[in-house]
Every structure is written in structure tokens, then in C-alpha cells.
Amino acid sequence: MGEVIVITSGKGGVGKTTTSANLGTGLAMMGYKVVLIDADIGLRNLDLLMGLENRIVYDIVDVVDGFCRVKQALIKDKRYDTLYLLPAAQTKDKDAVTAEQMKKLCEELKEEFDYIVVDSPAGIEQGFKNAIAGADRAIIVTTPEVSAVRDADRIIGLLEANELKNPKLILNRIRQDMVNRGDMLNLDDVQEILAIDILGIVPDDENIVISTNKGEPAVIEGTSLAGKAYRNIANRITGKEVPLLELTVTETFGDKLRKFFGLKKK
Amino acid sequence: MFNFFKKSNKSKDIAKDRLKLIIVHDRVSTEPDLLESLKDEIIEVISRRLTINKSDIDIKITNKVVDDTNKEMPVLEANIPILNIKGK
């Protein structure tokens, strides 16, 4: 019996879809049977990040409306045999799939898959409520910015109101150089404000842009720091204990000089 | 006077202080029952010793600078006029 994990955030543009693509792929890399559900109906994007946009025949709305069977709509990943995508509809409204239908769909997929990763739309309206309807647990993605953290707090409240207790947090797009200068909220700050468990941290990494351009999740690539961060998080989802990623900044000669003379701001 | 030196000028500390304030307000305003149930419970406790009029009670959350920290904090304000002290 599989587990349904919803990836959500409140605020848009903090990396929900990127996180969904990377965690789903990361879990499949470990050999689990995974299906990614794009619940952002009307704004389909998970297919693009996975590089599967040209293979779509049916979508989630076709499935719940009974135009096709689930198996017909699932798109097999290019790289991993155990990974599938159920794409969103691009032409329908956010409420084209009801909460009840989502629940039923998740139950059906649980029979077949180990992990069902649901990419939720931004916002707190019906689309979000439908996306979380079938979930067993929730992951909240936020970035170290005031608006994203505030919205994450709203989402925590809404998840709890919907019986999704103990959501876990991913702090995305950390710029360690700014954290060191005191110009960016760090993990402790965000944890103090939101008071929830941390599932992982992901650095702001230009490799994410590159991998998005190519339609290949960064998690596949051995060298990128963000990819490593996502592999760690995927491991933690399965229950393994992995220490948090060390984010360090290479010091420039100027930094060293300032530090030597005690001028570096603490 | 020395608060000038104590006060952090890091922008992340400003962000943190602002977030703490706004989140308390968000939580109170998005949980409409919170203030009402708080009011009921306060009335229950106070009514054991004092005679009060339920409709006179004014309870709200405001921002105030708290003396020793010199920082703004969310403060629960309750104004409860006392009509009488209950006899033993």
C-alpha cells in the first residue's frame, strides 16, 4: 500500500513543481514505484520539468471524467522504469477535479505505487483543497523571504484544519553568502517562526535553471549541490536518517583580508 | 540609551521581527473562534471572584513596544470593567 505526499506552499514560484519533479525522480532512483500527479490544473508544468511534454495523450481530468483508464493516462518516464506522470489538464478550470475524485484516484494509485507525489497549485482556494484531499502527508516548500514564510504559516494552519498533521518543511533557494552576511533568514530563523519539522534545505543553485531548460531533474545529476540536496530529502522521505546538507561559501581573498583585520560583519 | 548598540541592523532580523508580528495577527484573524473562546474562558475564570458584565468586555490583539526589549510585540489587551467583588 503506497503513500500519498502532497507538495504545497501557498505562495507561487517558490519551487513546488521543481521539488515534486526532483523528489519523485529521487524516489524512483532508489527503486520505488512512483507516480507524480500534476494537480495544478490549467497551469500544467510538471510535464515540462520532467521532459515529457510531448508524450501527453490523456490527462487527469480525462481520468476522473471516465474518458480513459488511469493506466492510459500515465506517462512512463524516459529514464526510470518505475516512474510515471499523471499530467494536469491544460484547458480546464482548477476545480475540474473534485476533492472526492482526487481521494478516489489516490486510493486507486496507492494499490499500484509506493509513492504518489502530488504537485499542488499555488493559493489556498479550491484547487489547493482538492490537491490535498487524498494526501497522507504534506511537504511545505518555502523560500527565506517574508512573503513565502508568511504564506507557509497560513498553509500549515489550513493543512491542520484538514486533518493533515505534522507537515514537514523544505527551505528552498538558500543563498549561503547572504545568510552569512545576515541578509537572509536562515534555517533556525524560519524554524523558529513556523515551528515545524525540517525535511531538508536546498541551496539556490543555477543548475536548477539548467536542468529545467533541459527537462532533466537536477536530482539525476551527480555533481550539483541542489541535486544532492534533493537526493538527501528523497532518502529522508523513505525514513533514512541523512544529515542536513552543509552549505558553505568559498571565501574570496577580500573576505579573508577583512576577516583578518576583524572587519567582517558577524 | 544603550539600546542603539544592542539593536541589530541585519536585514534578516528585521524580517524575522516583522514576520513574528504578522503571523500572530494572521493566526488570530484567520481563526475567528480564537478570540471568542478566549473571551468565554476569561469570563469564566474572572466570574468566580468578580461580578462583570459580559457585554462590557473588550478583548483584542494589538502591537505594542514592550519596555525592556524595545521591540514591538503582539499584545493581548483585555478591558474588563468590574461591577462588584463577590462576597465570600
Short mmCIF file of C-alpha atoms in Angstrom, two decimals:
data_model
loop_
_atom_site.label_atom_id
_atom_site.label_comp_id
_atom_site.label_asym_id
_atom_site.label_seq_id
_atom_site.Cartn_x
_atom_site.Cartn_y
_atom_site.Cartn_z
CA MET A 1 0.00 0.00 0.00
CA GLY A 2 1.53 3.27 -1.11
CA GLU A 3 1.68 6.68 0.46
CA VAL A 4 0.36 9.96 -0.93
CA ILE A 5 2.58 13.01 -0.37
CA VAL A 6 1.35 16.46 -1.36
CA ILE A 7 3.87 19.21 -2.14
CA THR A 8 2.41 22.60 -1.32
CA SER A 9 3.41 26.16 -0.41
CA GLY A 10 0.72 28.81 -0.54
CA LYS A 11 2.86 31.27 -2.42
CA GLY A 12 3.61 30.64 -6.07
CA GLY A 13 7.07 30.45 -7.55
CA VAL A 14 8.87 29.02 -4.54
CA GLY A 15 9.71 25.73 -6.24
CA LYS A 16 6.81 23.33 -5.68
CA THR A 17 6.95 21.82 -9.15
CA THR A 18 10.75 21.60 -9.15
CA THR A 19 10.58 19.92 -5.76
CA SER A 20 7.89 17.47 -6.93
CA ALA A 21 9.89 16.54 -10.05
CA ASN A 22 13.11 16.05 -8.12
CA LEU A 23 11.65 14.14 -5.18
CA GLY A 24 9.58 11.88 -7.42
CA THR A 25 12.61 11.14 -9.56
CA GLY A 26 14.82 10.74 -6.49
CA LEU A 27 12.44 8.14 -5.04
CA ALA A 28 12.31 6.27 -8.35
CA MET A 29 16.13 6.30 -8.46
CA MET A 30 16.04 4.30 -5.25
CA GLY A 31 13.87 1.72 -6.97
CA TYR A 32 10.46 2.71 -5.62
CA LYS A 33 7.39 2.75 -7.82
CA VAL A 34 6.41 6.40 -8.06
CA VAL A 35 3.69 8.39 -9.75
CA LEU A 36 3.78 12.16 -9.99
CA ILE A 37 0.39 13.85 -10.16
CA ASP A 38 0.23 17.36 -11.54
CA ALA A 39 -2.73 18.85 -9.65
CA ASP A 40 -2.13 22.34 -10.98
CA ILE A 41 -4.99 22.14 -13.46
CA GLY A 42 -4.94 24.87 -16.08
CA LEU A 43 -1.27 25.59 -15.48
CA ARG A 44 0.38 22.34 -16.40
CA ASN A 45 4.15 22.38 -15.88
CA LEU A 46 5.38 19.21 -14.22
CA ASP A 47 5.49 17.55 -17.66
CA LEU A 48 7.93 20.21 -18.87
CA LEU A 49 10.26 19.77 -15.91
CA MET A 50 10.27 16.03 -16.50
CA GLY A 51 10.84 16.47 -20.25
CA LEU A 52 7.64 14.53 -21.00
CA GLU A 53 5.55 17.29 -22.55
CA ASN A 54 5.43 15.68 -25.98
CA ARG A 55 4.07 12.38 -24.75
CA ILE A 56 0.80 13.52 -23.25
CA VAL A 57 -2.32 11.90 -24.65
CA TYR A 58 -4.76 11.90 -21.76
CA ASP A 59 -4.76 13.92 -18.55
CA ILE A 60 -6.11 13.79 -15.01
CA VAL A 61 -9.46 15.31 -15.99
CA ASP A 62 -9.93 12.66 -18.68
CA VAL A 63 -9.33 10.05 -15.99
CA VAL A 64 -11.78 11.38 -13.41
CA ASP A 65 -14.39 12.08 -16.08
CA GLY A 66 -14.11 8.49 -17.25
CA PHE A 67 -12.83 9.20 -20.75
CA CYS A 68 -9.92 6.85 -20.19
CA ARG A 69 -8.48 4.47 -17.62
CA VAL A 70 -5.75 5.65 -15.25
CA LYS A 71 -3.21 3.37 -16.93
CA GLN A 72 -3.85 5.01 -20.30
CA ALA A 73 -3.13 8.48 -18.93
CA LEU A 74 0.06 7.59 -17.06
CA ILE A 75 3.20 8.59 -18.92
CA LYS A 76 6.25 6.48 -18.32
CA ASP A 77 9.41 8.42 -17.54
CA LYS A 78 12.26 8.44 -20.10
CA ARG A 79 14.92 7.46 -17.62
CA TYR A 80 13.40 5.43 -14.81
CA ASP A 81 11.14 2.46 -15.38
CA THR A 82 9.30 2.78 -12.10
CA LEU A 83 8.43 6.47 -12.54
CA TYR A 84 5.18 7.75 -14.06
CA LEU A 85 3.49 11.10 -14.55
CA LEU A 86 -0.21 11.85 -14.50
CA PRO A 87 -0.38 15.24 -16.22
CA ALA A 88 -2.76 18.08 -15.42
CA ALA A 89 -5.33 19.26 -17.93
CA GLN A 90 -4.26 22.48 -19.57
CA THR A 91 -7.64 23.71 -20.76
CA LYS A 92 -9.85 23.09 -17.73
CA ASP A 93 -10.56 25.02 -14.53
CA LYS A 94 -8.88 24.49 -11.20
CA ASP A 95 -11.94 22.69 -9.85
CA ALA A 96 -12.29 20.24 -12.77
CA VAL A 97 -11.22 17.52 -10.33
CA THR A 98 -13.17 17.49 -7.08
CA ALA A 99 -11.77 16.58 -3.68
CA GLU A 100 -13.80 13.36 -3.73
CA GLN A 101 -12.45 12.40 -7.17
CA MET A 102 -8.89 13.14 -6.06
CA LYS A 103 -9.32 10.96 -2.98
CA LYS A 104 -10.63 8.10 -5.08
CA LEU A 105 -7.83 8.46 -7.63
CA CYS A 106 -5.16 8.45 -4.91
CA GLU A 107 -6.69 5.35 -3.31
CA GLU A 108 -6.57 3.58 -6.65
CA LEU A 109 -2.95 4.56 -7.32
CA LYS A 110 -1.89 3.50 -3.83
CA GLU A 111 -2.64 -0.09 -4.79
CA GLU A 112 -0.06 0.05 -7.53
CA PHE A 113 2.61 2.52 -6.39
CA ASP A 114 4.86 3.04 -3.37
CA TYR A 115 4.73 6.83 -3.53
CA ILE A 116 2.21 9.18 -5.08
CA VAL A 117 3.65 12.71 -5.20
CA VAL A 118 1.01 15.40 -5.75
CA ASP A 119 2.15 18.80 -7.01
CA SER A 120 -0.39 21.25 -5.61
CA PRO A 121 -1.31 24.58 -7.22
CA ALA A 122 -0.38 27.85 -5.50
CA GLY A 123 -3.05 29.56 -3.45
CA ILE A 124 -5.39 28.44 -0.72
CA GLU A 125 -8.60 28.09 -2.71
CA GLN A 126 -10.42 25.06 -4.05
CA GLY A 127 -7.54 23.88 -6.26
CA PHE A 128 -5.33 23.56 -3.20
CA LYS A 129 -8.07 21.85 -1.21
CA ASN A 130 -8.64 19.34 -3.99
CA ALA A 131 -4.91 18.64 -4.29
CA ILE A 132 -4.54 17.79 -0.60
CA ALA A 133 -7.74 15.73 -0.43
CA GLY A 134 -6.11 12.32 -0.90
CA ALA A 135 -2.83 13.04 0.91
CA ASP A 136 -1.39 11.05 3.80
CA ARG A 137 1.28 13.63 4.49
CA ALA A 138 2.28 17.08 3.33
CA ILE A 139 5.53 18.80 2.47
CA ILE A 140 5.59 22.58 2.54
CA VAL A 141 8.09 24.36 0.32
CA THR A 142 9.15 27.86 1.23
CA THR A 143 11.99 30.25 0.49
CA PRO A 144 13.73 32.51 3.03
CA GLU A 145 11.57 35.52 2.16
CA VAL A 146 8.94 37.22 4.29
CA SER A 147 6.04 36.63 1.90
CA ALA A 148 6.84 32.95 1.34
CA VAL A 149 7.25 32.28 5.06
CA ARG A 150 4.03 34.08 5.91
CA ASP A 151 2.12 32.07 3.31
CA ALA A 152 3.71 28.86 4.58
CA ASP A 153 2.28 29.62 8.02
CA ARG A 154 -1.19 30.02 6.53
CA ILE A 155 -0.81 26.69 4.76
CA ILE A 156 0.26 24.96 7.99
CA GLY A 157 -2.96 26.18 9.61
CA LEU A 158 -5.07 25.05 6.65
CA LEU A 159 -3.43 21.63 6.49
CA GLU A 160 -4.07 21.07 10.16
CA ALA A 161 -7.67 22.16 9.73
CA ASN A 162 -7.90 19.47 7.03
CA GLU A 163 -6.51 16.75 9.29
CA LEU A 164 -3.04 16.73 7.72
CA LYS A 165 -0.96 16.88 10.88
CA ASN A 166 2.79 17.42 11.15
CA PRO A 167 3.63 18.77 7.72
CA LYS A 168 7.36 18.91 7.02
CA LEU A 169 9.26 21.88 5.65
CA ILE A 170 11.70 22.26 2.77
CA LEU A 171 13.58 25.53 2.82
CA ASN A 172 14.43 26.24 -0.78
CA ARG A 173 16.79 28.65 -2.55
CA ILE A 174 19.09 29.41 0.33
CA ARG A 175 21.91 31.75 -0.55
CA GLN A 176 24.55 30.97 1.98
CA ASP A 177 26.57 34.10 1.19
CA MET A 178 23.57 36.25 2.10
CA VAL A 179 22.85 34.17 5.19
CA ASN A 180 26.44 34.73 6.32
CA ARG A 181 26.03 38.48 5.89
CA GLY A 182 22.83 38.43 7.90
CA ASP A 183 20.77 39.47 4.90
CA MET A 184 18.77 36.28 4.55
CA LEU A 185 16.68 34.32 7.03
CA ASN A 186 18.47 31.10 7.92
CA LEU A 187 17.05 27.70 8.75
CA ASP A 188 16.89 28.42 12.50
CA ASP A 189 15.03 31.67 11.91
CA VAL A 190 12.43 30.04 9.69
CA GLN A 191 12.04 27.10 12.02
CA GLU A 192 11.59 29.43 14.99
CA ILE A 193 8.84 31.33 13.16
CA LEU A 194 6.97 28.35 11.72
CA ALA A 195 7.68 25.80 14.45
CA ILE A 196 7.57 22.73 12.19
CA ASP A 197 9.99 19.92 11.44
CA ILE A 198 12.55 20.37 8.70
CA LEU A 199 12.68 17.82 5.93
CA GLY A 200 15.52 19.49 4.11
CA ILE A 201 17.28 22.54 2.76
CA VAL A 202 18.04 23.27 -0.87
CA PRO A 203 20.58 25.88 -1.96
CA ASP A 204 19.89 28.43 -4.66
CA ASP A 205 21.68 26.66 -7.47
CA GLU A 206 21.93 27.70 -11.11
CA ASN A 207 21.97 24.02 -12.04
CA ILE A 208 18.22 24.04 -11.37
CA VAL A 209 17.70 26.52 -14.20
CA ILE A 210 19.91 24.44 -16.47
CA SER A 211 18.15 21.19 -15.65
CA THR A 212 14.75 22.85 -16.09
CA ASN A 213 15.88 24.08 -19.51
CA LYS A 214 16.75 20.52 -20.47
CA GLY A 215 13.77 18.82 -18.85
CA GLU A 216 16.00 16.66 -16.65
CA PRO A 217 15.53 16.94 -12.89
CA ALA A 218 18.75 18.02 -11.13
CA VAL A 219 18.50 15.10 -8.74
CA ILE A 220 19.77 12.80 -11.52
CA GLU A 221 22.98 14.73 -11.90
CA GLY A 222 25.73 13.63 -9.57
CA THR A 223 27.53 16.89 -9.14
CA SER A 224 25.07 19.71 -8.47
CA LEU A 225 24.52 20.75 -4.86
CA ALA A 226 20.76 21.12 -5.33
CA GLY A 227 20.68 17.63 -6.82
CA LYS A 228 22.45 16.28 -3.76
CA ALA A 229 20.01 18.16 -1.52
CA TYR A 230 17.07 16.52 -3.28
CA ARG A 231 18.64 13.06 -3.06
CA ASN A 232 19.04 13.59 0.69
CA ILE A 233 15.41 14.66 1.02
CA ALA A 234 14.17 11.69 -1.00
CA ASN A 235 16.14 9.45 1.36
CA ARG A 236 14.56 11.11 4.39
CA ILE A 237 11.09 10.57 2.93
CA THR A 238 11.77 6.83 2.95
CA GLY A 239 12.74 7.04 6.61
CA LYS A 240 16.52 7.07 6.32
CA GLU A 241 18.42 9.47 8.52
CA VAL A 242 20.63 11.75 6.47
CA PRO A 243 22.36 14.81 7.95
CA LEU A 244 21.39 18.23 6.58
CA LEU A 245 23.45 19.45 3.66
CA GLU A 246 26.43 21.62 4.56
CA LEU A 247 26.16 24.90 2.73
CA THR A 248 29.44 26.71 2.58
CA VAL A 249 30.67 29.68 0.66
CA THR A 250 34.12 29.79 -0.81
CA GLU A 251 35.82 32.83 0.67
CA THR A 252 37.35 35.34 -1.65
CA PHE A 253 40.74 36.88 -0.92
CA GLY A 254 38.95 40.10 0.06
CA ASP A 255 36.80 38.21 2.59
CA LYS A 256 39.87 36.66 4.17
CA LEU A 257 41.58 40.01 4.37
CA ARG A 258 38.56 41.64 6.00
CA LYS A 259 38.26 38.74 8.43
CA PHE A 260 41.95 39.02 9.28
CA PHE A 261 41.54 42.66 10.16
CA GLY A 262 38.33 41.94 12.02
CA LEU A 263 36.22 43.94 9.65
CA LYS A 264 33.94 41.17 8.55
CA LYS A 265 30.43 41.60 9.83
CA LYS A 266 29.38 38.74 12.02
CA MET B 1 20.45 54.66 25.71
CA PHE B 2 22.49 51.56 25.07
CA ASN B 3 19.73 50.06 23.02
CA PHE B 4 21.25 51.67 19.99
CA PHE B 5 24.20 49.34 20.28
CA LYS B 6 22.08 46.33 21.09
CA LYS B 7 19.70 46.72 18.23
CA SER B 8 20.63 44.56 15.26
CA ASN B 9 20.81 46.19 11.88
CA LYS B 10 20.85 42.93 9.96
CA SER B 11 18.03 42.86 7.46
CA LYS B 12 17.20 39.26 8.33
CA ASP B 13 16.48 40.26 11.94
CA ILE B 14 14.11 42.95 10.70
CA ALA B 15 12.43 40.30 8.53
CA LYS B 16 12.17 37.93 11.48
CA ASP B 17 10.61 40.54 13.78
CA ARG B 18 8.12 41.59 11.12
CA LEU B 19 7.19 38.00 10.39
CA LYS B 20 6.61 37.13 14.04
CA LEU B 21 4.21 40.06 14.38
CA ILE B 22 2.27 39.48 11.20
CA ILE B 23 1.92 35.76 11.78
CA VAL B 24 0.30 36.27 15.17
CA HIS B 25 -2.16 38.67 13.55
CA ASP B 26 -2.78 36.28 10.65
CA ARG B 27 -3.49 33.43 13.03
CA VAL B 28 -5.87 35.46 15.14
CA SER B 29 -7.75 36.85 12.17
CA THR B 30 -7.97 33.53 10.32
CA GLU B 31 -9.18 31.70 13.37
CA PRO B 32 -12.36 33.59 14.15
CA ASP B 33 -13.20 31.37 17.11
CA LEU B 34 -9.93 32.07 18.87
CA LEU B 35 -10.78 35.44 20.40
CA GLU B 36 -14.35 34.39 21.16
CA SER B 37 -13.34 31.25 23.02
CA LEU B 38 -10.58 33.15 24.80
CA LYS B 39 -13.18 35.67 25.89
CA ASP B 40 -15.51 32.98 27.20
CA GLU B 41 -12.74 31.32 29.15
CA ILE B 42 -11.51 34.59 30.67
CA ILE B 43 -15.07 35.44 31.71
CA GLU B 44 -15.44 32.05 33.33
CA VAL B 45 -12.31 32.46 35.44
CA ILE B 46 -12.92 36.05 36.42
CA SER B 47 -16.58 35.49 37.25
CA ARG B 48 -15.57 33.23 40.10
CA ARG B 49 -14.31 36.24 42.08
CA LEU B 50 -15.72 39.33 40.40
CA THR B 51 -19.07 40.41 39.09
CA ILE B 52 -18.66 41.52 35.49
CA ASN B 53 -20.92 42.30 32.58
CA LYS B 54 -20.19 40.10 29.60
CA SER B 55 -21.12 42.76 27.07
CA ASP B 56 -18.72 45.32 28.56
CA ILE B 57 -15.68 43.21 27.83
CA ASP B 58 -13.33 44.39 25.12
CA ILE B 59 -10.62 41.97 24.09
CA LYS B 60 -8.21 42.38 21.19
CA ILE B 61 -4.69 41.86 19.94
CA THR B 62 -2.56 44.93 19.29
CA ASN B 63 1.08 45.69 18.62
CA LYS B 64 2.97 47.40 21.38
CA VAL B 65 6.55 48.27 22.15
CA VAL B 66 7.43 46.21 25.18
CA ASP B 67 9.57 48.20 27.65
CA ASP B 68 12.62 46.09 28.23
CA THR B 69 13.06 44.74 24.72
CA ASN B 70 12.32 47.97 22.88
CA LYS B 71 10.67 45.80 20.25
CA GLU B 72 7.14 45.73 19.04
CA MET B 73 5.26 42.64 20.11
CA PRO B 74 1.73 41.38 19.76
CA VAL B 75 -0.13 42.08 23.00
CA LEU B 76 -3.43 40.67 24.20
CA GLU B 77 -5.45 43.52 25.63
CA ALA B 78 -8.49 42.88 27.76
CA ASN B 79 -10.60 45.64 29.26
CA ILE B 80 -12.97 44.18 31.81
CA PRO B 81 -14.95 46.65 33.93
CA ILE B 82 -15.54 45.29 37.45
CA LEU B 83 -19.05 45.76 38.76
CA ASN B 84 -18.54 44.23 42.15
CA ILE B 85 -16.38 41.88 44.16
CA LYS B 86 -18.13 38.68 45.02
CA GLY B 87 -18.62 38.12 48.75
CA LYS B 88 -17.07 35.18 50.45
#
